[in-house]
Coordinates of C-alpha atoms in Angstrom, one line a residue:
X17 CA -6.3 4.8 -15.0
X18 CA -5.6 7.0 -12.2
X19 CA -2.2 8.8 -12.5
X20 CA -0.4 9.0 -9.4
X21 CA 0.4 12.4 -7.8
X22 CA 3.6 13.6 -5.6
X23 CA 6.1 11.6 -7.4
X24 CA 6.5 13.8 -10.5
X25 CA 10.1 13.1 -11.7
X26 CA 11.2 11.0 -9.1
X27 CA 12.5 7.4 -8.6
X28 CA 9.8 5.0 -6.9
X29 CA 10.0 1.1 -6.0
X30 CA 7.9 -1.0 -6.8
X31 CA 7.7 -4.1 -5.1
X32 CA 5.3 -7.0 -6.1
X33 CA 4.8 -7.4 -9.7
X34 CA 1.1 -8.9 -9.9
X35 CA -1.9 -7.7 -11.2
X36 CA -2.0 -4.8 -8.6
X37 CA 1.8 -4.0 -9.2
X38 CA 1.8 -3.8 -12.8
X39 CA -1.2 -1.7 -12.2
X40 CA 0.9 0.9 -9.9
X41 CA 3.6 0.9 -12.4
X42 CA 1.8 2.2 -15.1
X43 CA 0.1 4.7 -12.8
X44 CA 3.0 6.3 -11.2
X45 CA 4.5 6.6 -15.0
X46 CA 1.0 8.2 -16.1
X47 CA 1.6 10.1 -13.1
X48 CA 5.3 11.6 -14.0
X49 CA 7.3 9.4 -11.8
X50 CA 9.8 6.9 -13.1
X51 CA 9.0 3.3 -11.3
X52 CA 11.5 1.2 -10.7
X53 CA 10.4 -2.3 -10.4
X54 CA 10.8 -5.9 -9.0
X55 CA 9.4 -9.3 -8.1
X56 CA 11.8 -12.1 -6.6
X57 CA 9.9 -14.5 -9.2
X58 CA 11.3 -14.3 -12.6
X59 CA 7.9 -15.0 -14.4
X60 CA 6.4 -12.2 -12.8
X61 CA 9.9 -9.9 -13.8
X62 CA 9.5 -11.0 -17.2
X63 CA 6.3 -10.0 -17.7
X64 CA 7.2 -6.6 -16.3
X65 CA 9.7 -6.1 -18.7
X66 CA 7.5 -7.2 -21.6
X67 CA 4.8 -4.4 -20.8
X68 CA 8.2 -1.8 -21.0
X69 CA 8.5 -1.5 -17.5
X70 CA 12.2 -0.9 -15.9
X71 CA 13.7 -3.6 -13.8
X72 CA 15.7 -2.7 -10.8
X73 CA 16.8 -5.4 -8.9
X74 CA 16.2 -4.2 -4.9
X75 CA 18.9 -7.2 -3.9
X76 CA 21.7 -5.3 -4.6
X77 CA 23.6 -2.7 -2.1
X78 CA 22.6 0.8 -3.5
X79 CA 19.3 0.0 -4.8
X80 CA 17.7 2.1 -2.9
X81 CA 19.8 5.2 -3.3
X82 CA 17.9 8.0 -4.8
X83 CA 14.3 6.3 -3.9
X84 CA 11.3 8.2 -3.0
X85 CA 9.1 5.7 -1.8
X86 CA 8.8 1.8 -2.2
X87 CA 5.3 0.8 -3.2
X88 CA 4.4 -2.7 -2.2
X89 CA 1.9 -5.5 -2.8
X90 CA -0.8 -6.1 -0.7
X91 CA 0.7 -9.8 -0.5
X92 CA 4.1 -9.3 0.8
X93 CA 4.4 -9.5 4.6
X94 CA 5.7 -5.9 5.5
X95 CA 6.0 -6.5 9.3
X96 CA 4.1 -10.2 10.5
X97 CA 5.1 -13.0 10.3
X98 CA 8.5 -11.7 9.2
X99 CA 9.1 -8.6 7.1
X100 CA 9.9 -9.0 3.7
X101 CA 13.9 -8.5 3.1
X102 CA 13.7 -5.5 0.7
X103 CA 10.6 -4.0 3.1
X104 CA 13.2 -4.3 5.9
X105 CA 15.7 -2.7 4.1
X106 CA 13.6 0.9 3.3
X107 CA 12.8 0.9 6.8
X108 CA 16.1 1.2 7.8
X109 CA 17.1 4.0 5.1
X110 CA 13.8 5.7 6.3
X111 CA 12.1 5.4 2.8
X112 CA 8.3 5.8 3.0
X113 CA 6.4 2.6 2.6
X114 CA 3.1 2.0 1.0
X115 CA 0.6 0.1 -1.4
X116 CA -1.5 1.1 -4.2
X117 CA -4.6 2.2 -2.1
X118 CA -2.6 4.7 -0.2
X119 CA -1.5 6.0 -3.8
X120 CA -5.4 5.9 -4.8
X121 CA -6.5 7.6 -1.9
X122 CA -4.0 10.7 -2.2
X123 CA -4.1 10.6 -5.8
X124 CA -7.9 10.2 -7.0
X125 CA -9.3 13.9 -6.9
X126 CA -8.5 16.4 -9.9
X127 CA -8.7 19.7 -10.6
X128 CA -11.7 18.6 -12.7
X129 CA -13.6 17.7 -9.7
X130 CA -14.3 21.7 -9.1
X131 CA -16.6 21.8 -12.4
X132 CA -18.6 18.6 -11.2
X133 CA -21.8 19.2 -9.5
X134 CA -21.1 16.1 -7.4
X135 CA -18.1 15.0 -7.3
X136 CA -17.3 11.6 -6.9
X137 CA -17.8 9.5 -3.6
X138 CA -15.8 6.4 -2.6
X139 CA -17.2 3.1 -0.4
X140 CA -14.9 1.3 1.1
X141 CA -16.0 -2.4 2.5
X142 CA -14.1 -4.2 4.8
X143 CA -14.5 -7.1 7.3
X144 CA -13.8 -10.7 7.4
X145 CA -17.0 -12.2 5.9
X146 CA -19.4 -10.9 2.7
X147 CA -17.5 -7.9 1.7
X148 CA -17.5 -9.5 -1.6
X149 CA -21.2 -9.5 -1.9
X150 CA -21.6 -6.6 0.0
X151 CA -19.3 -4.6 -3.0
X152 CA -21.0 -6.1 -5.7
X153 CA -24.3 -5.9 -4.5
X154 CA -23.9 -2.1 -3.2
X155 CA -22.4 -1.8 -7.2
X156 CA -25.4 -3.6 -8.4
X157 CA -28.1 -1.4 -6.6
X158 CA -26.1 1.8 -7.7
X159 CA -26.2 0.7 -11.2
X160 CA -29.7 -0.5 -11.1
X161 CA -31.0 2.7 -9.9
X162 CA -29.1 5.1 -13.1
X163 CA -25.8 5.8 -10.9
X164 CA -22.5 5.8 -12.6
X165 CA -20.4 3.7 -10.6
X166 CA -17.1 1.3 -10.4
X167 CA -16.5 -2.0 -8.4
X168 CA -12.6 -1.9 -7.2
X169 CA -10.1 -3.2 -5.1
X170 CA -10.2 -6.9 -3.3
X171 CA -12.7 -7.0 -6.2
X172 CA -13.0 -6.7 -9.6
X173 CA -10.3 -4.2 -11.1
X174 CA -7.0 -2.6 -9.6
X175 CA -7.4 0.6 -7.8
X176 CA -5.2 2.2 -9.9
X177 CA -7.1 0.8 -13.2
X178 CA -10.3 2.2 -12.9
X179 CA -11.3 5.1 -15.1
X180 CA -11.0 8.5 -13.5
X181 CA -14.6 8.8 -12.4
X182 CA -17.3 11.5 -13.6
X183 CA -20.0 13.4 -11.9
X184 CA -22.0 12.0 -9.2
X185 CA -20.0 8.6 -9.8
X186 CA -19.6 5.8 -6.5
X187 CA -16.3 4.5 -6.6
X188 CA -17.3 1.0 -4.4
X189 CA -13.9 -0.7 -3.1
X190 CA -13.7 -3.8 -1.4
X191 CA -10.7 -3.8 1.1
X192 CA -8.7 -6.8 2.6
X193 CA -7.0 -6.1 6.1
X194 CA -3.2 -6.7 3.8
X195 CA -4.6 -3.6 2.0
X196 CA -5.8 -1.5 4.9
X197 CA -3.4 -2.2 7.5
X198 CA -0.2 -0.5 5.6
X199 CA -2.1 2.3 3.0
X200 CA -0.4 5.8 4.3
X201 CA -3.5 7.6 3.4
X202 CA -7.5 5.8 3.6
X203 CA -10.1 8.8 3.1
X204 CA -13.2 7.2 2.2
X205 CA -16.9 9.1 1.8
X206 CA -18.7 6.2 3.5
X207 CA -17.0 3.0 5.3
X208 CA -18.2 -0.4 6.0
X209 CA -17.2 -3.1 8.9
X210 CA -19.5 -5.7 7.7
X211 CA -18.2 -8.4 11.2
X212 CA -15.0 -9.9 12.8
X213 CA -13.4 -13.3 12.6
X214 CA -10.4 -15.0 12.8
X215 CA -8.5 -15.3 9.8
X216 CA -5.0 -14.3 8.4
X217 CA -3.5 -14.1 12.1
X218 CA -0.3 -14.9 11.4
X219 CA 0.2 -11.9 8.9
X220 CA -1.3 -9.6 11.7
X221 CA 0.6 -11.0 14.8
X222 CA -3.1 -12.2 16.2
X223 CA -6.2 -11.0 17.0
X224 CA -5.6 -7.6 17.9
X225 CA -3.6 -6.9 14.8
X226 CA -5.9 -8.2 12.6
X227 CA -8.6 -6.1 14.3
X228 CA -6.1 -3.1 14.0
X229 CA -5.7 -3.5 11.0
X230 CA -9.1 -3.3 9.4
X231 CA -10.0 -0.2 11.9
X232 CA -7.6 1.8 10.1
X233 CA -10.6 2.2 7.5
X234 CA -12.0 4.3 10.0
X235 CA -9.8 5.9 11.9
X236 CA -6.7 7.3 9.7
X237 CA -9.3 9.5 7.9
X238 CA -12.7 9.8 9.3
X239 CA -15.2 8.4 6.7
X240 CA -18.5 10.8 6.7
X241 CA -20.4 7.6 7.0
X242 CA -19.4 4.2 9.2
X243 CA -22.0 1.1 8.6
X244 CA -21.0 -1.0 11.2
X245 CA -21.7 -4.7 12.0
X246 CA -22.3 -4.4 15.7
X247 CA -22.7 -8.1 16.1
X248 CA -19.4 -8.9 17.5
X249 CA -17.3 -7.0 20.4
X250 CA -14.9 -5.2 17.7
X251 CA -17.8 -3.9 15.7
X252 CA -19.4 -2.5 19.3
X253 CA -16.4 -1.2 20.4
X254 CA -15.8 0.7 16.9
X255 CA -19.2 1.8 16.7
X256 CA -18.7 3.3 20.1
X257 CA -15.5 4.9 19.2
X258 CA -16.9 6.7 16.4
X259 CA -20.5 8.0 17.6
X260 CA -20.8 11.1 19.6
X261 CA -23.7 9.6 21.4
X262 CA -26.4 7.6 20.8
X263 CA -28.4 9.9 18.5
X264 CA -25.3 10.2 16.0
X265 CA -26.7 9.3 12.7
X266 CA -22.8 9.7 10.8
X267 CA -22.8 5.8 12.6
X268 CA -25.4 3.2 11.5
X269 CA -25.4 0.2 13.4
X270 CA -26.1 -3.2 11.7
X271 CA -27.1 -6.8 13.0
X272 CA -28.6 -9.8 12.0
X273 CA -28.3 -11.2 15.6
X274 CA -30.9 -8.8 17.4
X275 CA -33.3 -6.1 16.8
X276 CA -31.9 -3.2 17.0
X277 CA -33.5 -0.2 19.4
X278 CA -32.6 3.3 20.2
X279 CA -32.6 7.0 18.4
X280 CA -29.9 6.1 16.1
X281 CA -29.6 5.3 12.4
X282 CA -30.3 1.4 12.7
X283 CA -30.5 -1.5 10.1
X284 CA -31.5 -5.3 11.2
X285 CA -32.1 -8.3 9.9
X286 CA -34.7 -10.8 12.2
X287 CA -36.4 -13.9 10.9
X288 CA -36.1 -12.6 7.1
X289 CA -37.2 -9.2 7.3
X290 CA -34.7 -6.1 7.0
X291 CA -35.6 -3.3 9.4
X292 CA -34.7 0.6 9.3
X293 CA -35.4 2.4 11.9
X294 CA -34.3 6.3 12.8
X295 CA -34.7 8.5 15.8
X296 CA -36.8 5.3 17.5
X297 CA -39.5 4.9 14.4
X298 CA -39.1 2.6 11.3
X299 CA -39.0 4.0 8.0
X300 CA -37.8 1.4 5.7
X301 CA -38.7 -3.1 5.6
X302 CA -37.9 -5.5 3.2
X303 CA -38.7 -8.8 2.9
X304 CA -35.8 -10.8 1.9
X305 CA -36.8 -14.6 2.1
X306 CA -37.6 -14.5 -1.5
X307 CA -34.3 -12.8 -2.5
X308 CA -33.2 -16.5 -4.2
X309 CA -29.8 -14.7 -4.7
X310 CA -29.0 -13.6 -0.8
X311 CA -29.8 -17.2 1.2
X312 CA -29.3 -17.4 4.7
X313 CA -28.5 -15.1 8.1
X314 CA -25.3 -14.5 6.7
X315 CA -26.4 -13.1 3.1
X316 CA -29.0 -10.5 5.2
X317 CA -26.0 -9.0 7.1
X318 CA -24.4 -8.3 3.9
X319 CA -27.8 -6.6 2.3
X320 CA -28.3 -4.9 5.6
X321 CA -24.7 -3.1 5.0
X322 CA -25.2 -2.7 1.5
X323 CA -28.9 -1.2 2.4
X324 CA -27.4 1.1 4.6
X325 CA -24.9 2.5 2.3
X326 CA -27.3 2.7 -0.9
X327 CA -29.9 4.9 2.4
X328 CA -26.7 7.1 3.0
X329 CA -26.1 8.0 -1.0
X330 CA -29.7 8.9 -1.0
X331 CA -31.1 5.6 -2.8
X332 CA -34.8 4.7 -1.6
X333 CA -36.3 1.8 -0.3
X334 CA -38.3 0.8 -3.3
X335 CA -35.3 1.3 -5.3
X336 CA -33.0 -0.8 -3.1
X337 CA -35.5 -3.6 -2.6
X338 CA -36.2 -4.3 -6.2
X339 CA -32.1 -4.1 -7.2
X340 CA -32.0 -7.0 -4.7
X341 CA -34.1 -8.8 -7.1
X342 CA -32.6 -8.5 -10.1
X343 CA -29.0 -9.3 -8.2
X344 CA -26.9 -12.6 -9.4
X345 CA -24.9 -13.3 -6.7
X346 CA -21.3 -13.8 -6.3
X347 CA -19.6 -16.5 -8.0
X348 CA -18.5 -19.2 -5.2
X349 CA -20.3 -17.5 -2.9
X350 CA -23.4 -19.2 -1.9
X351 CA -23.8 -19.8 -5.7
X352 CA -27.1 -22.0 -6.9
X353 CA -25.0 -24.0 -9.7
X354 CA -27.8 -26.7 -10.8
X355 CA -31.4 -27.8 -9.1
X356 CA -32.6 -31.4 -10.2
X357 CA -34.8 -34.2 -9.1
X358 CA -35.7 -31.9 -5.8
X359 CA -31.7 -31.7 -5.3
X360 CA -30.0 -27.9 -5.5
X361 CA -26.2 -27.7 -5.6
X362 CA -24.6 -24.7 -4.3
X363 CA -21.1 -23.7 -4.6
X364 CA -19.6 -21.8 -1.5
X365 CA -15.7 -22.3 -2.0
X366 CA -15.2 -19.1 -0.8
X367 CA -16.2 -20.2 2.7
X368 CA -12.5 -20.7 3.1
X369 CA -12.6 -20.4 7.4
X370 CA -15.3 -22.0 9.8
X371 CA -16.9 -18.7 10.4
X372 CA -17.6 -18.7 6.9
X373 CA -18.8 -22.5 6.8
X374 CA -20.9 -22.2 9.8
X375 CA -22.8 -19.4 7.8
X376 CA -23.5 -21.5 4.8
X377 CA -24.6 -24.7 7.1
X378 CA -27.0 -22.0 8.7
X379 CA -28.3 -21.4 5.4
X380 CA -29.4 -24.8 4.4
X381 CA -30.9 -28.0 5.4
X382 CA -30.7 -31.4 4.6
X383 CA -27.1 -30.4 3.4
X384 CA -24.4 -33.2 2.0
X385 CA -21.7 -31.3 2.7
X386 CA -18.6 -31.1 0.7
X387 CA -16.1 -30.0 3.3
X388 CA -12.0 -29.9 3.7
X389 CA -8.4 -28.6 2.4
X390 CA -5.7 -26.9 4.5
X391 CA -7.5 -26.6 8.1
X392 CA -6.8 -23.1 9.2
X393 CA -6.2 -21.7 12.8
X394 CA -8.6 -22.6 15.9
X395 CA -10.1 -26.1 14.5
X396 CA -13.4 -27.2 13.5
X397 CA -15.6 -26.5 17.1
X398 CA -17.1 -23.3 15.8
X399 CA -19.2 -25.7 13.5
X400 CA -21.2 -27.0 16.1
X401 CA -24.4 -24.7 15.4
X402 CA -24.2 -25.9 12.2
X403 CA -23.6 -29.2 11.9
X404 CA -27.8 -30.2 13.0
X405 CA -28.3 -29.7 9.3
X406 CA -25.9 -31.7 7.8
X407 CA -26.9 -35.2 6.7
X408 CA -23.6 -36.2 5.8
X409 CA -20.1 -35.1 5.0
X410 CA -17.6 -35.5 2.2
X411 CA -14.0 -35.3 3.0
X412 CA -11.9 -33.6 0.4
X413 CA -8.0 -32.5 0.8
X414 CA -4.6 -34.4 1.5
X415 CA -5.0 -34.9 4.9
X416 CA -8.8 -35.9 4.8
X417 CA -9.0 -38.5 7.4
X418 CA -7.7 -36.4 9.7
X419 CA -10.5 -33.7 8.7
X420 CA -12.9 -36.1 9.0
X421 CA -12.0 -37.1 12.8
X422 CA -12.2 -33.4 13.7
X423 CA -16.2 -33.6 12.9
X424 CA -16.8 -35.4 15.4
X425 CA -20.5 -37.1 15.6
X426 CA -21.2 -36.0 12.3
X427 CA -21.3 -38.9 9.5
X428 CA -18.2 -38.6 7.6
X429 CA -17.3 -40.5 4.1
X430 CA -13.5 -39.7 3.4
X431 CA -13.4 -38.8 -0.6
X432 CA -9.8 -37.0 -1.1
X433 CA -11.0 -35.7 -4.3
X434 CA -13.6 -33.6 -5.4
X435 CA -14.4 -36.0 -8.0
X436 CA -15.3 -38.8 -5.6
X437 CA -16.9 -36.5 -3.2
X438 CA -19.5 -34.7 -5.6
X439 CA -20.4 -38.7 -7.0
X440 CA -20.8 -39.5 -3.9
X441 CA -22.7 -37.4 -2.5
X442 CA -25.0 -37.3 -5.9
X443 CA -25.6 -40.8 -5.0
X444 CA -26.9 -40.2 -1.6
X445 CA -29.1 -37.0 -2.5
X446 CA -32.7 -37.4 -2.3
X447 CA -35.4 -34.6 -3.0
X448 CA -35.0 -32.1 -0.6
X449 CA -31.3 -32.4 0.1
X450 CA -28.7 -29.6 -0.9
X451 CA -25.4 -30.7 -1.8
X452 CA -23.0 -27.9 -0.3
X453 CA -19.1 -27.1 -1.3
X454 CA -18.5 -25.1 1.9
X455 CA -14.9 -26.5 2.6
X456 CA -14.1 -24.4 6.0
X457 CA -10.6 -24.6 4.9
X458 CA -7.6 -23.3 2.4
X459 CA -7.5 -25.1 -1.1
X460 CA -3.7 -24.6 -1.5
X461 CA -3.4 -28.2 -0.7
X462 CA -5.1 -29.3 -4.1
X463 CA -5.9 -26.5 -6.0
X464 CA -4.4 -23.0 -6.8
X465 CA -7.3 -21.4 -5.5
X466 CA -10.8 -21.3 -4.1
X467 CA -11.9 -19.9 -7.6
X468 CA -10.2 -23.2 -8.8
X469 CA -12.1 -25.6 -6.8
X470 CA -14.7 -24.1 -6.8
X471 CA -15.0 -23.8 -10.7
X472 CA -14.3 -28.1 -10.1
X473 CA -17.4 -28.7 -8.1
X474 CA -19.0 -26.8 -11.1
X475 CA -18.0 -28.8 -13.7
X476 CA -18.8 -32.1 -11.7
X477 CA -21.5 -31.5 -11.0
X478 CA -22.9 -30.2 -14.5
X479 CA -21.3 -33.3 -16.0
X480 CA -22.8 -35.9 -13.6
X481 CA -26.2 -33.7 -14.8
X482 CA -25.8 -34.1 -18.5

């Protein structure tokens, strides 16, 4: 655990009593302060209590009297689309608002860390798409290569949870834009903007504030490092923002869409080969078609930016390249869950958005496509580049039909249920086809989560295999 500093003896809030809630509880206790606490759901309250937490109801008229701070989920809306009633009301009696990675940020060095011959570092990965995989797999190379690290945030354990670290450890957190955009204090060693889509607009007031939002990573405290995916217009303009000039090796510019040229500190991905080049000459290549683990443009991105930071904490090629090996993958992410009669079945529920779909339809070919759920923002056209690969498509989700009209051309067979759509589509397969969960949309429709469906393609497909 990290105890909480600043609060010793005084009254904090805590709003928001999940897994990261709970967590900030005990760590502003561990930390001296006295946590007040409260969820509007009464499961989540009761739990609270159980783990000897005090309840304090924020509802009532003086609740807030005497408060230091109120400490929030990263779930509850604190501005967009509406601000949370209890958020509204410490904004008006001028209480400071934050979450648990502000806390972690201004709380995570010790008096210990003068006695360390390194002290500790922190990564913190951002972006819309693959900062999953691009935690884990940073986590995975450190550990392969004998360095103490931790895997954090988005990912994995609480911020708050983690075990104060030791010498030379690599804190590696995985940020959503809920966590970034409201943290009062982000100070990380090395920062990552993996690439920019739409998603989670509402909660961000659009484009711009979604944008906003994750460039806070980089701009409230200066990371010593920025790997940035300069494949989209955000990532060029942040890149920009942040170099002194071309040369400016603190910046290192990422892409899988072009080969990369010019005197800076430069990582790309072209036709399967990762490139590293400095000051104009190339001092680093790997191979990555037979990484089984990292399929497709969108998997190089993410070892490109997990390359880059492994380079900046001193990691070597050789060492990098064969830690990409050994990696597992993420489950639901691009995950190999069975390969028989010629047929491999992979299990992307994560690719909740089309920007995410597309990627996994680039990835593959021949693909039977397991595709729908709650359609998000913006529609189905940014499927187009993809949709040459897919042989056929299996409707899932209450409102399949009309998910099905939205493909278009391609050949559509409305399923409702995952069930029906994995039989099908096992039917159809012949050697050389890839059946493909990639929905391009929410689950909330029919399951509690994308973990959840995802875990049902899983299990229908290895009983239809038995």
């Amino acid at each position: 655990m990290i105890p909480v500093h600043g609060y010793e003896g005084e009254k904090v809030a805590v709003l928001g009593l999940g897994r990261s809630g709970l967590a900030t509880a005990r760590a502003l206790q561990a930390g001296g302060a006295i946590p007040l606490c409260w969820d509007d759901g009464a499961e989540a309250r009761a739990r609270a209590e159980a783990a000897g937490l005090t309840l304090h109801d924020l509802g009532r008229r003086e609740a807030f009297e005497g408060v230091a701070a109120l400490i929030t989920s990263p779930g509850i809306p604190h501005l967009y689309p509406e601000t949370n009633k209890h958020i509204a009301r410490a904004y008006k009696a001028g209480i400071p608002v934050d979450n648990d990675i502000g806390l972690f940020f201004r709380s995570l060095g010790s008096g210990a860390w003068d006695e360390m011959d390194q002290p500790p570092r922190v990564v913190a990965v951002t972006g819309s798409n693959g900062k999953s995989t691009t935690s884990a797999l940073i986590h995975h190379i450190l550990k392969v290569a004998g360095k103490p690290a931790q895997l954090a945030g988005n990912i994995g354990r609480g911020v708050l949870d983690i075990e104060p670290p030791i010498d030379g450890e690599v804190i590696v957190l995985e940020l959503s834009s809920y966590q970034t955009d409201l943290a009062r204090a982000l100070t990380p060693d090395v920062a990552v903007f993996t690439n920019l889509s739409p998603d989670h607009l509402d909660r961000h007031g659009g484009p711009g504030g979604y944008f906003a939002a994750k460039r806070r990573l980089f701009a409230e405290g200066g990371p010593d490092r920025a790997v940035v995916g300069v494949d989209e217009p955000e990532g060029l303009f942040l890149a920009g923002q942040l170099a002194m000039g071309p040369g400016d090796d603190r910046v290192i510019r990422v892409s899988v869409d072009e080969k990369l040229t010019g005197p800076g500190w430069l990582v790309y991905a072209r036709k399967g080969f990762l490139s590293e080049t400095r000051k104009g000459k190339q001092v680093g290549s790997i191979d990555l078609r037979t990484i089984a683990s990292l399929p497709g443009t969108h998997n190089h991105q993410n070892a490109c930016c997990a390359y880059a930071v492994c380079r900046t904490l001193g990691l070597s090629p050789k060492v990098i390249e064969q830690a990409f090996h050994s990696f597992a993958g993420l489950p639901h992410r691009s995950q190999l869950v069975a390969e028989a009669g010629g047929v491999r079945y992979v299990n992307d529920s994560k690719a909740t958005n089309v920007d995410a779909a597309l990627m996994a339809l680039l990835a593959f070919r021949n693909i039977r496509w397991i595709v729908g759920g709650l359609q998000k923002e913006g529609g189905l056209s940014g499927l187009a580049e993809g949709l040459p690969n897919v042989a056929k498509a299996y409707v899932i989700g209450r409102e399949a039909e009309a998910f099905a009209r939205d493909l278009g051309a391609v050949e559509a067979q409305v399923c409702t249920t995952m069930e029906a759509a994995v039989a099908a589509a096992m039917a159809d397969a012949q050697s050389g086809d890839t059946v493909l969960l990639a929905p391009a949309a929410a689950s909330f429709d029919q399951y509690d989560s994308f973990e959840k469906r995802g875990e049902d393609f899983i299990a229908r497909v290895k009983a239809a295999l038995d």
